Amino acid sequence: MSNGVNGKEPHMVIENIDLAFGGTKAITDISFTVYKGEICAVIGPNGAGKSSMLNVINGVYIPQQGSITFEGKKFAKMKPHSAATMGIGRTFQNIALFSGMSVVENIMTGRNLMMKSTFIENALGIGRSKKEEILHREACEEIIEFLGLQSIRKTPVSSLSYGLQKRVELGRALAAEPKMLLLDEPIAGMNIEEKLDMACFIQEINRNRGTTIVLIEHDMGVVMDVSDHVVVMDYGAKIGDGTPEEVMSNQKVIDAYLGVSHDD
Amino acid sequence: MYYRETGQTVKNYTEDRRMVPLREDRWIMWAFLAVLFIGVPMFANDYVLSAIFIPMMVLGIAALGLNIAVGYTGQLSLGTAGFMCFGAFTAFNLLFRVEWMNVWLAFLMSGVVAGLVGIIFGLPSLRIKGFYLLVSTLCAQFFAEWFFNAYPWFLNNSTSGVAALPPFHYRFLPYQEQIFDLFGWDKDYNAYIWRYFIALITTVLLALACKNMVRSSTGRNWMAVRDMDIAANVIGISVGKTKINAFFVSCFYCGIAGAMYSYCYIGNLDFMIFNLRRSFLIMFMVILGGLGSILGSFLGAIFVYGWPILLTRTADAVFGGGTLDTAFIENNSKIIVGTFIVVLLIYQPMGFAGLWNSVKHKLRIWPFKT
């Protein structure tokens, strides 16, 4: 584990983000900082605006106000494409795999951003086409091995179980070699074994590759175990920010999220 | 069991991304190509070439082109025949007006022109999806028909609306005249045997190029946009560029198919045949053959084009030519085709490609059942 919130370089600074859909305010004036190399968990009850927050970070939603500073560069709005080129990877809450492709094709698609060969080179099989394909396949195979997907690499993703699909989606995000990974409920709906596997993968990615991770999760046990930094949201506003211990003892958080205590 | 996969291992990624991974399939493919390149020209007569092989290849390429847009990228299009029309007219005008032009370059250019037209009519795809896009591509269809009707210069001001394609258009070999003299062949360059070879070589090259694209980043981009465009965008694929690219490639194929339709199949140029009905037929070929399948495009073309012919010929053979009204046979064959399509799509939504895959799967595990 890294040494928490203090004494670290900020990787991404989110300032005063406001997001509304028509008259409905999804996010109100949220600011927080994600530090380099940490695992930052965003928690909060359903409808608190967590997924919207991730969508703002990688440009799927455009906020009405506020700014995002990623690696020192300040943006009023992000575009999904430029977020990807800058090194922000992402998985989705509802699996968003390319259902018509196999596992290895899905993961290779994650690296398409790095492939420079044009469609003419690809069509004729000349120039960079073949070399790139082999080179990136090697990189993808490393990910497949890391995630233990060897036996199903040629299987169409639509025939895989939910847990495996989530794993493939993580692989696809990882294939782009992101500097920051946004994971939207990576372990929701899994059985205990799959959960533990996934938690291990997330920690290993964080430690071995130094990838900064922002994750949304409902499983408090996992959140408190893996994360260095927790941001709590409720009704679109931030109500807590700090280390897991700090957040757990924050009265507002206890009231809003973990429930008001009745014991005295 | 018929496929013995045991012992066929891949040792590196080059072997793993082979076009045809199984040895048995490779044998079948080489045998098939040998039949097409050697067997058919040796034994087939003009009727078989002109009414069976050439149209099936031409329509197969058109279906493949449409399949790139519809099956691989998920962009519905009904302008196929319109794009074919642009291709056919480009080839005609180049071969008719440019002295040094040859068939291959003219076909390539007809693809490029149709592709550029396709980009223009594909631009709405950046904003609209599905059925609405269908309507906007329909414009391409009507635009082509209107355009070549309004500007007869492109048809060499032919009053009949049809332009003939004389033998001197068919310049497909370097030193063609000398070579024909050398072998003592008749100089009817537009004989069906030459048209067959032109169509066959074009078809094989285009099918190979398509296979190459779909197993590389280009094809993965297309399929990513088809399956989940938001996720594609988030992993850094430019959805707009990919759609435009797919429209270009799709219409490139359709344009060449149009040029082949004129030059290889019917042997004249006529914008009336590139009508909406043709677009629909090609759409049926794609749906029946299997969306997102190269083999399926050709199977669909073979079926949609060949099945009615087979039925009429069978009926003629069984009932004797002339005893039954031809209109009666034709209408009945339409009913049979229609019923067959409905039944097939209920049991095998992935069309002939899906059917072929399940047959292959059964062959692999025979004598076991599942």
XYZ file of C-alpha atoms in Angstrom:
634
model
C 0.000 0.000 0.000
C 1.169 3.494 -0.679
C 1.352 6.032 2.037
C -2.071 7.589 1.698
C -3.249 11.038 0.850
C -0.381 13.105 2.157
C 3.056 13.507 0.673
C 2.060 12.389 -2.823
C 1.975 14.033 -6.166
C -1.551 14.723 -7.493
C -2.403 12.772 -10.645
C -5.772 14.300 -11.258
C -7.424 17.277 -9.627
C -11.153 17.666 -9.936
C -12.439 21.125 -9.143
C -15.985 22.346 -8.603
C -17.679 19.994 -11.045
C -21.368 20.663 -11.612
C -23.417 18.344 -13.795
C -27.140 18.570 -14.444
C -29.465 16.726 -16.782
C -32.128 19.280 -17.513
C -33.438 20.285 -14.090
C -31.966 17.289 -12.283
C -28.670 17.960 -10.625
C -26.500 14.871 -10.753
C -23.324 16.374 -9.314
C -23.038 19.531 -7.262
C -19.744 21.295 -6.770
C -17.497 18.303 -6.322
C -13.762 18.705 -5.839
C -11.250 16.050 -4.967
C -7.748 15.015 -5.816
C -6.522 11.637 -6.946
C -2.864 11.086 -6.130
C -0.374 9.293 -8.291
C -0.187 5.569 -7.738
C -3.011 5.294 -5.260
C -6.231 3.343 -5.241
C -9.014 5.831 -4.774
C -12.490 4.506 -4.044
C -15.593 6.531 -4.733
C -18.448 5.273 -2.602
C -21.968 6.355 -1.885
C -25.550 5.137 -1.967
C -27.282 4.346 -5.253
C -27.941 7.452 -7.303
C -25.275 9.458 -5.516
C -23.679 10.411 -8.838
C -20.630 8.147 -8.727
C -20.937 6.754 -12.241
C -21.734 10.215 -13.545
C -18.520 11.377 -11.920
C -16.513 8.752 -13.849
C -18.346 9.696 -17.023
C -17.338 13.307 -16.477
C -13.721 12.300 -15.921
C -13.399 10.523 -19.222
C -15.615 12.819 -21.173
C -18.777 10.833 -21.769
C -20.704 13.579 -19.937
C -19.800 17.238 -20.235
C -20.098 19.139 -16.959
C -21.734 22.561 -16.834
C -19.002 23.902 -14.579
C -15.661 23.035 -13.140
C -12.423 21.672 -14.434
C -10.328 18.536 -14.476
C -6.561 18.756 -14.265
C -4.923 15.571 -15.475
C -1.141 15.347 -15.154
C -0.845 19.105 -14.894
C -3.045 19.898 -17.885
C -6.316 21.607 -17.159
C -9.495 20.805 -19.081
C -12.939 22.389 -18.860
C -14.277 19.319 -20.586
C -12.747 16.037 -21.576
C -13.403 14.130 -24.773
C -13.536 10.324 -24.536
C -11.069 9.972 -27.361
C -8.514 12.379 -25.902
C -8.992 10.912 -22.436
C -7.983 7.566 -23.892
C -4.953 9.020 -25.667
C -3.840 10.707 -22.462
C -3.942 7.392 -20.667
C -7.274 7.121 -18.900
C -8.709 3.611 -19.141
C -12.204 2.647 -18.135
C -14.501 -0.274 -17.425
C -18.254 -0.024 -17.213
C -20.832 -0.944 -14.643
C -22.917 -2.842 -17.155
C -20.454 -4.854 -19.164
C -19.638 -3.029 -22.375
C -17.666 -5.679 -24.211
C -17.761 -6.063 -27.968
C -20.078 -9.045 -27.963
C -19.379 -10.154 -31.510
C -15.667 -10.678 -30.913
C -13.560 -13.231 -29.101
C -11.639 -12.581 -25.895
C -8.336 -11.948 -27.621
C -9.968 -9.681 -30.198
C -11.584 -7.643 -27.442
C -8.270 -7.206 -25.692
C -6.514 -6.399 -28.971
C -9.146 -3.740 -29.622
C -7.990 -2.110 -26.412
C -4.643 -1.573 -28.136
C -6.017 -0.304 -31.444
C -5.162 3.195 -30.277
C -1.483 2.295 -30.528
C -1.716 0.694 -33.954
C -0.715 3.075 -36.659
C -1.196 1.007 -39.812
C -3.827 2.355 -42.196
C -6.661 0.306 -43.622
C -4.858 0.078 -46.968
C -1.794 -1.445 -45.310
C -4.100 -3.781 -43.426
C -6.057 -4.769 -46.518
C -2.950 -5.639 -48.495
C -1.058 -7.038 -45.519
C 1.894 -4.772 -46.271
C 3.929 -2.234 -44.345
C 3.390 -2.009 -40.616
C 0.307 -4.191 -40.606
C 1.710 -7.641 -39.878
C 4.514 -6.527 -37.592
C 2.198 -4.436 -35.473
C -0.338 -7.210 -35.221
C 2.260 -9.662 -33.874
C 3.886 -7.114 -31.583
C 0.630 -6.081 -29.960
C -0.562 -9.650 -29.787
C 2.444 -10.399 -27.597
C 1.524 -7.573 -25.259
C -2.075 -8.799 -25.155
C -0.978 -12.316 -24.374
C 0.825 -10.989 -21.310
C -2.448 -9.510 -20.121
C -4.305 -12.719 -20.940
C -1.788 -14.643 -18.874
C -1.970 -12.167 -16.004
C -5.762 -12.440 -15.892
C -5.736 -16.210 -16.413
C -7.761 -16.124 -19.606
C -5.537 -18.452 -21.658
C -8.025 -21.248 -22.076
C -10.796 -19.015 -23.366
C -8.836 -16.631 -25.534
C -10.624 -17.669 -28.716
C -14.077 -17.949 -27.133
C -16.699 -15.398 -28.163
C -17.203 -13.116 -25.156
C -20.980 -13.389 -25.348
C -20.764 -17.015 -24.227
C -18.706 -16.277 -21.100
C -19.977 -16.010 -17.545
C -20.508 -12.616 -15.953
C -17.387 -12.826 -13.816
C -15.186 -13.720 -16.763
C -16.699 -10.982 -18.891
C -15.789 -8.457 -16.198
C -12.275 -9.834 -16.255
C -12.049 -9.515 -20.025
C -13.265 -5.945 -19.760
C -10.520 -5.214 -17.274
C -8.081 -6.779 -19.710
C -9.327 -4.605 -22.520
C -8.843 -1.465 -20.439
C -5.432 -2.682 -19.347
C -4.328 -3.373 -22.909
C -4.132 0.340 -23.624
C -1.502 0.608 -20.855
C -3.402 3.363 -19.061
C -1.834 5.589 -16.457
C -5.143 5.850 -14.685
C -7.836 3.235 -14.606
C -11.467 4.052 -13.840
C -13.327 0.965 -12.662
C -17.082 1.178 -12.311
C -18.166 -1.508 -9.829
C -15.558 -4.066 -10.880
C -16.683 -6.719 -8.403
C -20.431 -6.161 -8.238
C -22.527 -9.268 -8.736
C -19.686 -11.734 -8.344
C -19.313 -14.670 -6.026
C -16.777 -14.527 -3.221
C -14.005 -16.260 -5.164
C -14.389 -14.039 -8.194
C -14.430 -11.020 -5.909
C -11.168 -11.999 -4.278
C -9.555 -12.675 -7.649
C -10.649 -9.334 -8.967
C -9.466 -7.495 -5.840
C -6.070 -9.171 -6.246
C -5.883 -8.169 -9.901
C -6.690 -4.575 -9.048
C -4.027 -4.452 -6.346
C -1.459 -6.103 -8.557
C -2.119 -3.698 -11.407
C -1.713 -0.867 -8.954
C 1.513 -2.166 -7.448
C 3.300 -3.700 -10.401
C 2.336 -1.279 -13.096
C 2.005 1.777 -10.892
C -1.396 2.499 -12.376
C -3.529 4.961 -10.465
C -6.924 3.433 -9.869
C -10.243 5.130 -9.270
C -12.945 2.644 -8.452
C -16.585 2.709 -7.546
C -17.663 -0.090 -5.281
C -20.426 -1.043 -2.894
C -18.667 -3.867 -1.108
C -17.360 -2.068 1.984
C -15.050 -4.869 3.021
C -13.180 -4.762 -0.267
C -13.200 -0.970 -0.418
C -11.704 -0.621 3.033
C -9.124 -3.321 2.301
C -7.771 -2.194 -1.033
C -8.119 1.568 -1.148
C -5.699 4.216 0.044
C -8.160 7.013 -0.306
C -11.946 7.107 -0.141
C -14.286 9.773 -1.477
C -17.872 9.570 -0.288
C -20.741 11.035 -2.274
C -24.392 11.448 -1.446
C -27.055 13.179 -3.540
C -24.416 14.478 -5.930
C -22.337 16.160 -3.243
C -19.147 15.125 -1.542
C -19.631 14.329 2.117
C -16.357 12.697 2.999
C -12.771 12.455 1.753
C -9.766 10.815 3.330
C -8.184 7.543 4.302
C -10.530 4.599 4.917
C -10.109 5.075 8.665
C -10.960 8.755 8.515
C -13.991 8.138 6.384
C -15.224 5.345 8.609
C -15.182 7.617 11.607
C -16.766 10.554 9.801
C -20.205 11.073 11.345
C -21.733 12.450 8.147
C -20.672 9.373 6.226
C -21.956 7.061 8.897
C -25.290 8.858 8.858
C -25.678 9.029 5.110
C -24.238 5.801 3.954
C -23.598 3.285 6.648
C -26.788 4.215 8.491
C -27.483 6.240 11.622
C -26.420 4.354 14.721
C -29.058 3.597 17.316
C -26.992 2.224 20.129
C -27.065 5.237 22.458
C -13.883 -36.420 -36.602
C -13.722 -35.431 -40.234
C -11.553 -32.638 -38.997
C -8.527 -34.039 -37.212
C -7.372 -31.071 -35.217
C -5.136 -33.153 -33.008
C -1.502 -32.426 -33.689
C -2.196 -29.153 -35.450
C -0.466 -26.831 -33.056
C 0.545 -23.250 -33.564
C 4.018 -22.237 -32.496
C 3.899 -18.514 -32.949
C 1.436 -15.682 -33.445
C 2.023 -15.557 -37.191
C 0.709 -19.102 -37.413
C -2.073 -18.297 -35.007
C -3.477 -15.521 -37.154
C -3.520 -17.563 -40.339
C -6.381 -16.859 -42.657
C -7.514 -20.482 -42.647
C -6.329 -22.061 -39.415
C -7.204 -25.708 -40.037
C -5.266 -27.921 -42.412
C -8.416 -29.589 -43.747
C -9.948 -26.211 -44.484
C -6.821 -25.177 -46.320
C -7.051 -28.257 -48.535
C -10.683 -27.517 -49.281
C -9.805 -23.938 -50.103
C -6.936 -24.803 -52.456
C -9.059 -27.437 -54.182
C -11.863 -24.940 -54.565
C -9.539 -22.325 -56.055
C -8.087 -24.920 -58.421
C -11.585 -25.776 -59.612
C -12.417 -22.120 -60.133
C -9.192 -21.249 -61.956
C -8.655 -24.434 -63.963
C -11.668 -26.724 -63.854
C -14.428 -24.247 -64.623
C -12.735 -22.561 -67.621
C -11.905 -25.986 -69.076
C -15.353 -27.499 -68.870
C -17.913 -24.739 -68.502
C -19.729 -23.413 -71.551
C -20.716 -19.808 -72.147
C -24.143 -20.280 -70.608
C -22.729 -21.608 -67.348
C -20.119 -18.850 -67.188
C -22.441 -15.992 -68.088
C -25.543 -17.051 -66.194
C -24.094 -18.781 -63.161
C -20.480 -18.123 -62.227
C -20.000 -14.500 -63.256
C -23.226 -13.061 -61.743
C -22.692 -14.974 -58.522
C -19.215 -13.515 -58.107
C -20.346 -10.006 -59.011
C -23.299 -10.088 -56.650
C -21.106 -11.708 -54.020
C -18.748 -8.723 -54.106
C -21.683 -6.325 -53.905
C -23.035 -8.254 -50.925
C -19.587 -8.261 -49.334
C -19.433 -4.493 -49.753
C -22.804 -4.028 -48.111
C -21.826 -6.496 -45.404
C -18.855 -4.306 -44.463
C -21.228 -1.452 -43.709
C -24.161 -3.412 -42.296
C -22.642 -6.573 -40.882
C -19.253 -5.384 -39.678
C -19.877 -1.771 -38.745
C -23.608 -1.846 -38.039
C -24.444 1.029 -40.384
C -27.635 0.257 -42.289
C -27.469 1.179 -45.942
C -29.912 0.897 -48.813
C -27.884 2.722 -51.419
C -25.928 -0.289 -52.673
C -27.167 -0.232 -56.256
C -26.640 3.518 -56.392
C -22.999 3.090 -55.409
C -22.685 0.270 -57.926
C -24.052 2.651 -60.530
C -21.326 5.195 -59.779
C -18.735 2.436 -60.066
C -20.069 1.177 -63.386
C -20.151 4.656 -64.914
C -16.646 5.452 -63.722
C -15.267 2.306 -65.313
C -17.147 2.970 -68.544
C -16.017 6.565 -68.881
C -12.410 5.739 -68.099
C -12.186 2.828 -70.505
C -14.130 4.689 -73.191
C -12.352 8.029 -72.954
C -8.827 7.273 -71.763
C -6.609 5.612 -74.328
C -4.118 3.952 -71.987
C -6.635 2.833 -69.388
C -6.884 -0.848 -68.568
C -9.611 -2.851 -66.907
C -7.799 -3.285 -63.599
C -7.045 0.388 -63.089
C -10.547 1.322 -64.223
C -12.040 -1.078 -61.682
C -9.815 0.346 -58.966
C -10.843 3.891 -59.859
C -14.519 2.944 -59.990
C -14.115 1.669 -56.456
C -12.428 4.878 -55.353
C -15.081 7.100 -56.948
C -17.922 5.075 -55.474
C -16.097 5.157 -52.135
C -15.859 8.945 -52.203
C -19.554 9.189 -53.075
C -20.139 6.767 -50.214
C -18.309 9.067 -47.815
C -20.650 11.919 -48.743
C -23.757 9.822 -48.207
C -22.220 8.263 -45.126
C -21.685 11.614 -43.411
C -25.176 11.576 -41.835
C -24.091 8.416 -39.983
C -22.061 10.664 -37.694
C -25.337 11.956 -36.252
C -28.015 9.396 -36.941
C -28.341 5.664 -36.471
C -30.392 2.722 -37.585
C -33.528 3.243 -39.625
C -32.930 6.958 -40.015
C -29.588 6.234 -41.606
C -31.348 3.793 -43.905
C -33.417 6.684 -45.219
C -30.397 8.897 -45.758
C -28.524 6.195 -47.692
C -31.656 5.711 -49.759
C -30.881 9.191 -51.092
C -27.748 7.771 -52.721
C -29.938 5.357 -54.630
C -32.269 8.028 -55.995
C -29.445 10.471 -56.540
C -27.559 8.019 -58.761
C -30.618 7.258 -60.858
C -31.424 10.941 -61.268
C -27.821 12.016 -61.878
C -27.092 9.636 -64.733
C -30.491 10.287 -66.244
C -29.958 14.056 -66.096
C -26.407 14.011 -67.496
C -26.392 11.675 -70.503
C -22.806 12.679 -71.288
C -21.716 10.022 -68.844
C -23.564 7.497 -70.992
C -21.937 8.802 -74.172
C -25.241 10.603 -74.968
C -26.829 7.331 -75.850
C -30.468 7.897 -76.790
C -31.611 4.468 -75.747
C -30.315 4.878 -72.208
C -28.006 1.925 -72.711
C -24.397 2.029 -73.835
C -22.738 -0.948 -75.439
C -19.339 -2.110 -74.240
C -17.358 -3.023 -77.354
C -14.433 -5.491 -77.198
C -11.829 -2.710 -77.322
C -12.916 -1.693 -73.799
C -11.575 -4.936 -72.438
C -7.888 -4.145 -72.066
C -6.746 -6.485 -69.363
C -3.308 -7.751 -70.452
C -0.133 -5.892 -71.298
C 0.587 -6.332 -75.033
C -2.838 -7.883 -75.295
C -3.017 -7.807 -79.096
C 0.396 -9.391 -79.543
C -0.364 -12.077 -77.010
C -3.646 -12.900 -78.715
C -1.826 -12.997 -82.069
C 0.855 -15.232 -80.621
C -1.637 -17.815 -79.407
C -3.880 -17.346 -82.398
C -6.945 -16.591 -80.260
C -9.995 -14.781 -81.622
C -9.774 -11.142 -80.717
C -13.180 -10.949 -79.102
C -11.752 -9.629 -75.870
C -15.220 -9.541 -74.355
C -15.720 -13.292 -74.680
C -17.213 -14.827 -71.555
C -14.066 -16.732 -70.732
C -12.072 -13.483 -70.362
C -14.871 -11.822 -68.466
C -14.897 -14.829 -66.177
C -11.192 -14.495 -65.441
C -11.471 -10.758 -64.851
C -14.327 -11.328 -62.435
C -12.616 -14.253 -60.710
C -9.311 -12.462 -60.126
C -11.069 -9.333 -58.864
C -13.283 -11.391 -56.581
C -10.435 -13.391 -55.073
C -8.315 -10.278 -54.478
C -11.175 -8.344 -52.917
C -12.207 -11.222 -50.695
C -8.607 -11.624 -49.499
C -8.312 -7.904 -48.818
C -11.535 -7.985 -46.836
C -10.358 -10.939 -44.799
C -7.115 -9.077 -44.104
C -8.988 -6.025 -42.939
C -11.378 -7.820 -40.628
C -8.570 -9.641 -38.833
C -6.603 -6.448 -38.249
C -7.158 -3.226 -36.348
C -9.378 -1.854 -39.122
C -11.894 -4.647 -38.759
C -11.739 -4.567 -34.973
C -12.522 -0.854 -35.081
C -15.540 -1.539 -37.276
C -16.831 -4.286 -35.019
C -16.188 -2.226 -31.889
C -18.344 0.553 -33.306
C -21.004 -1.986 -34.250
C -21.121 -3.719 -30.878
C -20.766 -0.824 -28.438
C -19.939 2.592 -29.799
C -19.613 4.305 -26.406
C -17.087 1.758 -25.204
C -15.245 2.050 -28.504
C -15.000 5.792 -28.022
C -13.785 5.388 -24.452
C -10.931 3.092 -25.464
C -9.780 5.657 -27.966
C -11.394 4.590 -31.231
C -12.667 7.574 -33.143
C -16.216 6.470 -33.898
C -16.778 9.059 -36.613
C -13.597 8.231 -38.501
C -14.337 4.522 -38.243
C -17.828 4.959 -39.691
C -16.526 7.070 -42.558
C -13.774 4.556 -43.186
C -16.312 1.738 -43.244
C -18.525 3.647 -45.668
C -15.559 4.236 -47.942
C -14.476 0.607 -47.966
C -18.041 -0.642 -48.281
C -18.773 1.615 -51.237
C -15.366 0.837 -52.744
C -16.464 -2.788 -52.942
C -19.912 -1.851 -54.228
C -18.355 0.387 -56.881
C -16.144 -2.389 -58.157
C -19.124 -4.722 -58.064
C -20.970 -2.204 -60.237
C -18.134 -2.057 -62.736
C -18.019 -5.860 -62.775
C -21.776 -5.988 -63.183
C -21.509 -3.970 -66.380
C -18.274 -5.295 -67.773
C -18.244 -8.908 -66.678
C -21.901 -9.800 -66.328
C -24.334 -7.982 -68.626
C -21.847 -6.488 -71.055
C -23.548 -3.119 -71.404
C -24.075 -0.028 -69.323
C -27.578 0.822 -68.172
C -28.452 2.875 -65.120
C -31.964 1.424 -65.011
C -30.701 -1.911 -63.714
C -29.063 -0.285 -60.691
C -32.464 0.343 -59.176
C -33.868 0.128 -55.693
C -34.935 -3.470 -56.270
C -31.277 -4.408 -56.770
C -30.368 -2.694 -53.490
C -33.022 -4.710 -51.704
C -31.870 -7.954 -53.301
C -28.321 -7.323 -52.135
C -29.624 -6.534 -48.664
C -31.434 -9.902 -48.681
C -28.218 -11.619 -49.731
C -26.436 -10.112 -46.751
C -29.180 -10.990 -44.287
C -29.605 -14.518 -45.637
C -25.891 -15.123 -45.994
C -25.038 -13.950 -42.520
C -24.227 -10.518 -41.150
C -20.543 -10.004 -40.566
C -19.321 -12.935 -42.617
C -17.318 -12.945 -45.831
C -18.282 -16.485 -46.743
C -21.878 -15.633 -45.896
C -21.930 -12.755 -48.385
C -21.072 -15.128 -51.194
C -23.398 -17.875 -49.984
C -26.216 -15.342 -49.788
C -25.485 -14.137 -53.309
C -25.355 -17.681 -54.631
C -28.629 -18.551 -52.990
C -30.642 -15.440 -53.823
C -29.421 -15.455 -57.404
C -29.190 -19.179 -58.009
C -32.168 -20.660 -56.194
C -34.873 -19.278 -58.523
C -32.856 -20.475 -61.528
C -32.488 -23.902 -59.998
C -36.209 -24.100 -59.257
C -37.295 -23.031 -62.734
C -34.872 -25.447 -64.346
C -35.989 -28.281 -62.095
C -39.602 -27.512 -62.853
C -38.821 -27.478 -66.561
C -37.027 -30.788 -66.299
C -39.742 -32.458 -64.230
C -42.829 -31.174 -66.024
C -41.195 -30.830 -69.400
C -40.453 -27.461 -70.929
C -43.560 -25.738 -72.252
C -46.251 -27.820 -70.550
C -46.415 -25.429 -67.644
C -46.820 -21.699 -67.915
C -43.484 -19.979 -67.235
C -45.218 -17.288 -65.199
C -46.779 -20.018 -63.080
C -43.379 -21.583 -62.417
C -41.820 -18.242 -61.670
C -44.500 -17.213 -59.193
C -44.328 -20.553 -57.453
C -40.562 -20.359 -57.195
C -40.945 -16.944 -55.544
C -43.343 -18.450 -53.006
C -40.924 -21.277 -52.279
C -37.978 -18.896 -51.934
C -39.956 -16.629 -49.609
C -41.077 -19.491 -47.392
C -37.573 -20.869 -47.277
C -36.169 -17.492 -46.210
C -38.670 -17.203 -43.363
C -37.996 -20.732 -42.144
C -34.228 -20.339 -42.398
C -34.171 -17.097 -40.469
C -36.316 -18.568 -37.699
C -34.021 -21.540 -37.209
C -30.724 -19.923 -38.127
C -30.745 -16.142 -37.566
C -27.104 -15.963 -38.601
C -28.023 -17.156 -42.091
C -25.987 -19.491 -44.219
C -22.746 -18.583 -42.487
C -24.276 -19.698 -39.201
C -25.583 -22.850 -40.833
C -22.144 -23.607 -42.243
C -20.520 -23.040 -38.848
C -22.877 -25.427 -37.102
C -22.324 -28.065 -39.793
C -18.603 -27.642 -39.360
C -18.937 -27.967 -35.611
C -20.889 -31.204 -36.057
C -18.221 -32.543 -38.420
C -15.547 -31.746 -35.879
C -17.058 -33.734 -33.048
C -18.733 -36.518 -35.018
C -19.700 -39.242 -33.971
C -20.470 -37.449 -30.720
C -23.522 -35.235 -30.666
C -22.775 -32.062 -28.768
